[in-house]
């Protein structure tokens, strides 16, 4: 039996946590032969801690053979101790009358503290996925607050956007989702993101040529993927949770176990390519192998794409400026 991997999950008693933890414990994220220890963080408030306790009771009741241990805590340094993987899901939601700027600052406080705690106690190779919004900038803040950890291991979740785009494309082209390769979603996890199907293939042939509908791309596909989160809230009265947890599983699974040559979208600190300033956490296409991701380089960026990529970049630069004084 392999030795257990320590997986820290914040916001463990929230909606996404409830869809996520059981799948991690069942082996869907790291493999059916990989034991895990779940290290769960929640706010210190009585209600949150009680809910966390309930989740842990249910995890226990599943008798997962791969669940080698559990920790529930309100202390980030306990949750992140020796963590190999950290899923930062918990974040401050937007309250009534709260401006976007206030939301950014409230979350900046959380992610500077959690970055510092990771820096202090996590495995030196910890792989971090930030799900809590604003995910890209929260990941940037955590990365900047953890100078002794590998900056490249701080990532933000754009996989839900990637998966949403895959399904929209499969519907439009009437092909199977699994046959679509080489899709990318550039930029920020926000409505400014740019789902780009120019390089996508279906069974090796160009998907763009098959669809052949520039109007659909600009006026239906791109806005629909961008606004999908809002559409789910409108329909369900709650934000996406099961699909977000599923995307988090996909992101980490591919990062750890490999993407078998396919492109996946990850929000990663820029290396300066594609005109994205270094360090900005931006959704790009990557391939993954042996626990490492490699950017897909050298893609041609046409005028339409440049504009879309610059728009989402401008938003990220603005967010970065808004928190600069805290870092
Ligand atoms: P939720 O409100 O149901 O759960 C969040 C949980 O985090 C709560 O239990 C809360 O007590 C906890 N929490 C808050 N601050 C914390 C802290 N500092 N430390 C530890 N725990 C903390 O929210 P839900 O639906 O689970 O969503 C979580 C986050 O994920 C939200 O920020 C949401 O916007 C984001 N999200 C991101 C997506 C993406 O694609 N990147 C997709 C969907 C949601």
mmCIF file of N, CA and C and ligand atoms in Angstrom, residues 9-18 40-45 47-49 51 73-74 76 80 88-94 103 106-107 109-111 113-114 129-136 138 156-161 164 189 229 236 238-241 243-245 247, ligand 1:
data_model
loop_
_atom_site.group_PDB
_atom_site.id
_atom_site.type_symbol
_atom_site.label_atom_id
_atom_site.label_comp_id
_atom_site.label_asym_id
_atom_site.label_seq_id
_atom_site.Cartn_x
_atom_site.Cartn_y
_atom_site.Cartn_z
ATOM 1 N N UNK A 9 -8.295 20.729 2.871
ATOM 2 C CA UNK A 9 -9.448 21.359 2.194
ATOM 3 C C UNK A 9 -9.998 22.443 3.113
ATOM 4 N N UNK A 10 -10.040 23.672 2.631
ATOM 5 C CA UNK A 10 -10.637 24.757 3.427
ATOM 6 C C UNK A 10 -12.095 24.954 2.999
ATOM 7 N N UNK A 11 -12.874 25.519 3.896
ATOM 8 C CA UNK A 11 -14.301 25.679 3.590
ATOM 9 C C UNK A 11 -14.970 24.322 3.509
ATOM 10 N N UNK A 12 -14.467 23.385 4.329
ATOM 11 C CA UNK A 12 -14.848 21.978 4.198
ATOM 12 C C UNK A 12 -16.326 21.710 4.471
ATOM 13 N N UNK A 13 -16.981 22.592 5.230
ATOM 14 C CA UNK A 13 -18.395 22.361 5.528
ATOM 15 C C UNK A 13 -19.320 23.115 4.575
ATOM 16 N N UNK A 14 -18.729 23.729 3.556
ATOM 17 C CA UNK A 14 -19.553 24.476 2.592
ATOM 18 C C UNK A 14 -20.116 23.556 1.527
ATOM 19 N N UNK A 15 -20.826 24.186 0.579
ATOM 20 C CA UNK A 15 -21.457 23.436 -0.521
ATOM 21 C C UNK A 15 -20.463 22.641 -1.342
ATOM 22 N N UNK A 16 -19.404 23.295 -1.771
ATOM 23 C CA UNK A 16 -18.428 22.597 -2.628
ATOM 24 C C UNK A 16 -17.749 21.503 -1.809
ATOM 25 N N UNK A 17 -17.416 21.835 -0.562
ATOM 26 C CA UNK A 17 -16.785 20.839 0.314
ATOM 27 C C UNK A 17 -17.612 19.566 0.390
ATOM 28 N N UNK A 18 -18.915 19.732 0.473
ATOM 29 C CA UNK A 18 -19.806 18.569 0.622
ATOM 30 C C UNK A 18 -19.816 17.691 -0.638
ATOM 31 N N UNK A 40 -9.168 19.169 7.306
ATOM 32 C CA UNK A 40 -10.244 20.082 6.927
ATOM 33 C C UNK A 40 -10.300 21.324 7.804
ATOM 34 N N UNK A 41 -10.401 22.473 7.142
ATOM 35 C CA UNK A 41 -10.419 23.758 7.852
ATOM 36 C C UNK A 41 -11.790 24.418 7.692
ATOM 37 N N UNK A 42 -12.292 24.915 8.797
ATOM 38 C CA UNK A 42 -13.521 25.724 8.760
ATOM 39 C C UNK A 42 -13.361 26.924 9.693
ATOM 40 N N UNK A 43 -14.235 27.877 9.552
ATOM 41 C CA UNK A 43 -14.228 29.049 10.434
ATOM 42 C C UNK A 43 -14.467 28.605 11.879
ATOM 43 N N UNK A 44 -13.981 29.384 12.855
ATOM 44 C CA UNK A 44 -14.121 28.977 14.253
ATOM 45 C C UNK A 44 -15.556 29.050 14.791
ATOM 46 N N UNK A 45 -16.447 29.726 14.073
ATOM 47 C CA UNK A 45 -17.818 29.872 14.576
ATOM 48 C C UNK A 45 -18.460 28.519 14.867
ATOM 49 N N UNK A 47 -21.358 27.301 14.508
ATOM 50 C CA UNK A 47 -22.179 26.685 13.472
ATOM 51 C C UNK A 47 -21.300 25.989 12.415
ATOM 52 N N UNK A 48 -20.233 26.660 12.033
ATOM 53 C CA UNK A 48 -19.334 26.096 11.011
ATOM 54 C C UNK A 48 -18.636 24.851 11.556
ATOM 55 N N UNK A 49 -18.194 24.920 12.792
ATOM 56 C CA UNK A 49 -17.492 23.766 13.374
ATOM 57 C C UNK A 49 -18.438 22.579 13.566
ATOM 58 N N UNK A 51 -21.077 21.982 11.727
ATOM 59 C CA UNK A 51 -21.339 21.441 10.381
ATOM 60 C C UNK A 51 -20.156 20.589 9.927
ATOM 61 N N UNK A 73 -10.446 21.220 11.913
ATOM 62 C CA UNK A 73 -9.854 22.259 12.753
ATOM 63 C C UNK A 73 -10.284 23.654 12.297
ATOM 64 N N UNK A 74 -10.055 24.641 13.188
ATOM 65 C CA UNK A 74 -10.234 26.040 12.782
ATOM 66 C C UNK A 74 -8.876 26.744 12.697
ATOM 67 N N UNK A 76 -5.432 27.157 10.655
ATOM 68 C CA UNK A 76 -4.831 26.890 9.335
ATOM 69 C C UNK A 76 -3.513 26.118 9.464
ATOM 70 N N UNK A 80 -2.920 22.717 7.423
ATOM 71 C CA UNK A 80 -1.925 22.677 6.345
ATOM 72 C C UNK A 80 -0.661 21.904 6.720
ATOM 73 N N UNK A 88 -7.979 25.290 -1.619
ATOM 74 C CA UNK A 88 -8.459 26.456 -0.867
ATOM 75 C C UNK A 88 -9.820 26.872 -1.419
ATOM 76 N N UNK A 89 -10.837 26.338 -0.790
ATOM 77 C CA UNK A 89 -12.211 26.525 -1.270
ATOM 78 C C UNK A 89 -12.922 27.629 -0.476
ATOM 79 N N UNK A 90 -12.673 27.678 0.816
ATOM 80 C CA UNK A 90 -13.360 28.648 1.679
ATOM 81 C C UNK A 90 -12.976 30.073 1.327
ATOM 82 N N UNK A 91 -13.963 30.924 1.213
ATOM 83 C CA UNK A 91 -13.702 32.332 0.908
ATOM 84 C C UNK A 91 -14.880 33.138 1.424
ATOM 85 N N UNK A 92 -14.684 34.449 1.473
ATOM 86 C CA UNK A 92 -15.745 35.322 1.931
ATOM 87 C C UNK A 92 -16.680 35.606 0.762
ATOM 88 N N UNK A 93 -17.951 35.246 0.890
ATOM 89 C CA UNK A 93 -18.871 35.559 -0.217
ATOM 90 C C UNK A 93 -19.256 37.037 -0.197
ATOM 91 N N UNK A 94 -19.773 37.500 -1.311
ATOM 92 C CA UNK A 94 -20.192 38.895 -1.379
ATOM 93 C C UNK A 94 -21.452 39.096 -0.556
ATOM 94 N N UNK A 103 -14.894 43.079 -1.376
ATOM 95 C CA UNK A 103 -14.804 41.617 -1.456
ATOM 96 C C UNK A 103 -13.343 41.187 -1.660
ATOM 97 N N UNK A 106 -11.443 41.768 1.662
ATOM 98 C CA UNK A 106 -11.799 40.769 2.685
ATOM 99 C C UNK A 106 -11.117 39.430 2.375
ATOM 100 N N UNK A 107 -11.124 39.074 1.112
ATOM 101 C CA UNK A 107 -10.489 37.813 0.732
ATOM 102 C C UNK A 107 -8.970 37.901 0.799
ATOM 103 N N UNK A 109 -7.302 39.317 3.019
ATOM 104 C CA UNK A 109 -6.926 39.016 4.416
ATOM 105 C C UNK A 109 -6.856 37.500 4.620
ATOM 106 N N UNK A 110 -7.865 36.800 4.134
ATOM 107 C CA UNK A 110 -7.906 35.335 4.292
ATOM 108 C C UNK A 110 -6.713 34.686 3.593
ATOM 109 N N UNK A 111 -6.449 35.127 2.365
ATOM 110 C CA UNK A 111 -5.433 34.412 1.572
ATOM 111 C C UNK A 111 -3.998 34.819 1.919
ATOM 112 N N UNK A 113 -3.169 35.246 5.112
ATOM 113 C CA UNK A 113 -2.987 34.407 6.306
ATOM 114 C C UNK A 113 -2.797 32.941 5.900
ATOM 115 N N UNK A 114 -3.589 32.484 4.946
ATOM 116 C CA UNK A 114 -3.476 31.074 4.570
ATOM 117 C C UNK A 114 -2.176 30.813 3.797
ATOM 118 N N UNK A 129 -4.437 24.527 -5.063
ATOM 119 C CA UNK A 129 -5.492 24.938 -6.005
ATOM 120 C C UNK A 129 -6.440 25.887 -5.273
ATOM 121 N N UNK A 130 -6.558 27.095 -5.782
ATOM 122 C CA UNK A 130 -7.502 28.045 -5.188
ATOM 123 C C UNK A 130 -8.809 28.003 -5.981
ATOM 124 N N UNK A 131 -9.881 27.719 -5.262
ATOM 125 C CA UNK A 131 -11.226 27.670 -5.845
ATOM 126 C C UNK A 131 -12.015 28.917 -5.410
ATOM 127 N N UNK A 132 -11.814 29.318 -4.164
ATOM 128 C CA UNK A 132 -12.561 30.455 -3.593
ATOM 129 C C UNK A 132 -12.343 31.731 -4.398
ATOM 130 N N UNK A 133 -13.396 32.429 -4.662
ATOM 131 C CA UNK A 133 -13.328 33.627 -5.516
ATOM 132 C C UNK A 133 -12.959 34.897 -4.756
ATOM 133 N N UNK A 134 -12.336 35.856 -5.443
ATOM 134 C CA UNK A 134 -11.840 35.818 -6.829
ATOM 135 C C UNK A 134 -10.609 34.922 -6.938
ATOM 136 N N UNK A 135 -10.791 33.753 -7.577
ATOM 137 C CA UNK A 135 -9.817 32.664 -7.470
ATOM 138 C C UNK A 135 -8.417 33.044 -7.957
ATOM 139 N N UNK A 136 -8.321 33.714 -9.116
ATOM 140 C CA UNK A 136 -6.973 34.003 -9.637
ATOM 141 C C UNK A 136 -6.211 34.924 -8.693
ATOM 142 N N UNK A 138 -6.861 35.557 -5.502
ATOM 143 C CA UNK A 138 -6.615 34.883 -4.222
ATOM 144 C C UNK A 138 -5.387 33.970 -4.318
ATOM 145 N N UNK A 156 -4.945 28.496 -9.855
ATOM 146 C CA UNK A 156 -6.355 28.873 -9.677
ATOM 147 C C UNK A 156 -7.215 28.016 -10.600
ATOM 148 N N UNK A 157 -8.461 27.825 -10.192
ATOM 149 C CA UNK A 157 -9.331 26.920 -10.942
ATOM 150 C C UNK A 157 -10.033 27.596 -12.110
ATOM 151 N N UNK A 158 -9.642 27.193 -13.318
ATOM 152 C CA UNK A 158 -10.413 27.561 -14.511
ATOM 153 C C UNK A 158 -10.997 26.317 -15.161
ATOM 154 N N UNK A 159 -10.865 25.196 -14.475
ATOM 155 C CA UNK A 159 -11.285 23.936 -15.083
ATOM 156 C C UNK A 159 -12.800 23.860 -15.237
ATOM 157 N N UNK A 160 -13.522 24.511 -14.347
ATOM 158 C CA UNK A 160 -14.981 24.501 -14.502
ATOM 159 C C UNK A 160 -15.356 25.227 -15.794
ATOM 160 N N UNK A 161 -14.678 26.323 -16.059
ATOM 161 C CA UNK A 161 -14.939 27.076 -17.294
ATOM 162 C C UNK A 161 -14.558 26.222 -18.512
ATOM 163 N N UNK A 164 -17.191 23.581 -18.888
ATOM 164 C CA UNK A 164 -18.424 24.191 -19.425
ATOM 165 C C UNK A 164 -18.285 24.423 -20.929
ATOM 166 N N UNK A 189 -10.928 33.717 -13.944
ATOM 167 C CA UNK A 189 -12.196 33.029 -13.689
ATOM 168 C C UNK A 189 -13.239 34.091 -13.351
ATOM 169 N N UNK A 229 -21.953 30.712 -14.649
ATOM 170 C CA UNK A 229 -22.055 30.714 -13.185
ATOM 171 C C UNK A 229 -23.315 31.444 -12.733
ATOM 172 N N UNK A 236 -30.778 27.633 -9.761
ATOM 173 C CA UNK A 236 -30.716 26.769 -8.597
ATOM 174 C C UNK A 236 -30.902 27.539 -7.301
ATOM 175 N N UNK A 238 -28.580 28.811 -5.828
ATOM 176 C CA UNK A 238 -27.289 28.623 -5.157
ATOM 177 C C UNK A 238 -26.230 28.513 -6.246
ATOM 178 N N UNK A 239 -24.986 28.806 -5.885
ATOM 179 C CA UNK A 239 -23.962 28.757 -6.925
ATOM 180 C C UNK A 239 -23.532 27.312 -7.187
ATOM 181 N N UNK A 240 -22.891 27.134 -8.327
ATOM 182 C CA UNK A 240 -22.432 25.807 -8.759
ATOM 183 C C UNK A 240 -21.624 25.164 -7.654
ATOM 184 N N UNK A 241 -21.934 23.931 -7.329
ATOM 185 C CA UNK A 241 -21.169 23.274 -6.270
ATOM 186 C C UNK A 241 -20.656 21.916 -6.742
ATOM 187 N N UNK A 243 -20.535 20.744 -9.770
ATOM 188 C CA UNK A 243 -19.691 20.885 -10.964
ATOM 189 C C UNK A 243 -18.365 21.554 -10.614
ATOM 190 N N UNK A 244 -18.396 22.431 -9.604
ATOM 191 C CA UNK A 244 -17.143 23.070 -9.165
ATOM 192 C C UNK A 244 -16.250 22.039 -8.480
ATOM 193 N N UNK A 245 -16.845 21.198 -7.635
ATOM 194 C CA UNK A 245 -16.066 20.154 -6.966
ATOM 195 C C UNK A 245 -15.505 19.186 -8.005
ATOM 196 N N UNK A 247 -14.727 19.857 -11.070
ATOM 197 C CA UNK A 247 -13.619 20.521 -11.768
ATOM 198 C C UNK A 247 -12.356 20.528 -10.905
HETATM 199 P P1 LIG B 1 -20.164 28.090 0.813
HETATM 200 O O1 LIG B 1 -20.456 29.437 1.365
HETATM 201 O O2 LIG B 1 -21.211 27.045 0.749
HETATM 202 O O3 LIG B 1 -18.944 27.462 1.624
HETATM 203 C C1 LIG B 1 -17.799 28.159 1.942
HETATM 204 C C2 LIG B 1 -17.326 27.626 3.271
HETATM 205 O O4 LIG B 1 -16.068 28.239 3.549
HETATM 206 C C3 LIG B 1 -18.258 27.973 4.431
HETATM 207 O O5 LIG B 1 -18.565 26.799 5.137
HETATM 208 C C4 LIG B 1 -17.438 28.953 5.276
HETATM 209 O O6 LIG B 1 -17.678 28.804 6.649
HETATM 210 C C5 LIG B 1 -16.023 28.552 4.901
HETATM 211 N N1 LIG B 1 -15.021 29.611 5.065
HETATM 212 C C6 LIG B 1 -15.141 30.923 4.804
HETATM 213 N N2 LIG B 1 -14.005 31.556 5.094
HETATM 214 C C7 LIG B 1 -13.138 30.623 5.518
HETATM 215 C C8 LIG B 1 -11.816 30.674 5.988
HETATM 216 N N3 LIG B 1 -11.155 31.828 6.077
HETATM 217 N N4 LIG B 1 -11.216 29.526 6.357
HETATM 218 C C9 LIG B 1 -11.884 28.359 6.294
HETATM 219 N N5 LIG B 1 -13.162 28.241 5.891
HETATM 220 C C10 LIG B 1 -13.771 29.368 5.501
HETATM 221 O O7 LIG B 1 -19.519 28.360 -0.624
HETATM 222 P P2 LIG B 1 -19.253 27.320 -1.791
HETATM 223 O O8 LIG B 1 -20.433 27.258 -2.666
HETATM 224 O O9 LIG B 1 -18.696 26.070 -1.229
HETATM 225 O O10 LIG B 1 -18.133 28.118 -2.619
HETATM 226 C C11 LIG B 1 -16.855 28.349 -2.084
HETATM 227 C C12 LIG B 1 -16.087 29.322 -2.947
HETATM 228 O O11 LIG B 1 -15.852 28.777 -4.238
HETATM 229 C C13 LIG B 1 -16.805 30.646 -3.179
HETATM 230 O O12 LIG B 1 -15.833 31.687 -3.079
HETATM 231 C C14 LIG B 1 -17.277 30.540 -4.608
HETATM 232 O O13 LIG B 1 -17.420 31.801 -5.211
HETATM 233 C C15 LIG B 1 -16.134 29.761 -5.216
HETATM 234 N N6 LIG B 1 -16.423 29.115 -6.493
HETATM 235 C C16 LIG B 1 -15.410 29.079 -7.428
HETATM 236 C C17 LIG B 1 -15.581 28.460 -8.631
HETATM 237 C C18 LIG B 1 -14.465 28.438 -9.632
HETATM 238 O O14 LIG B 1 -14.707 27.965 -10.745
HETATM 239 N N7 LIG B 1 -13.251 28.912 -9.359
HETATM 240 C C19 LIG B 1 -16.849 27.827 -8.979
HETATM 241 C C20 LIG B 1 -17.842 27.872 -7.936
HETATM 242 C C21 LIG B 1 -17.622 28.506 -6.740
#
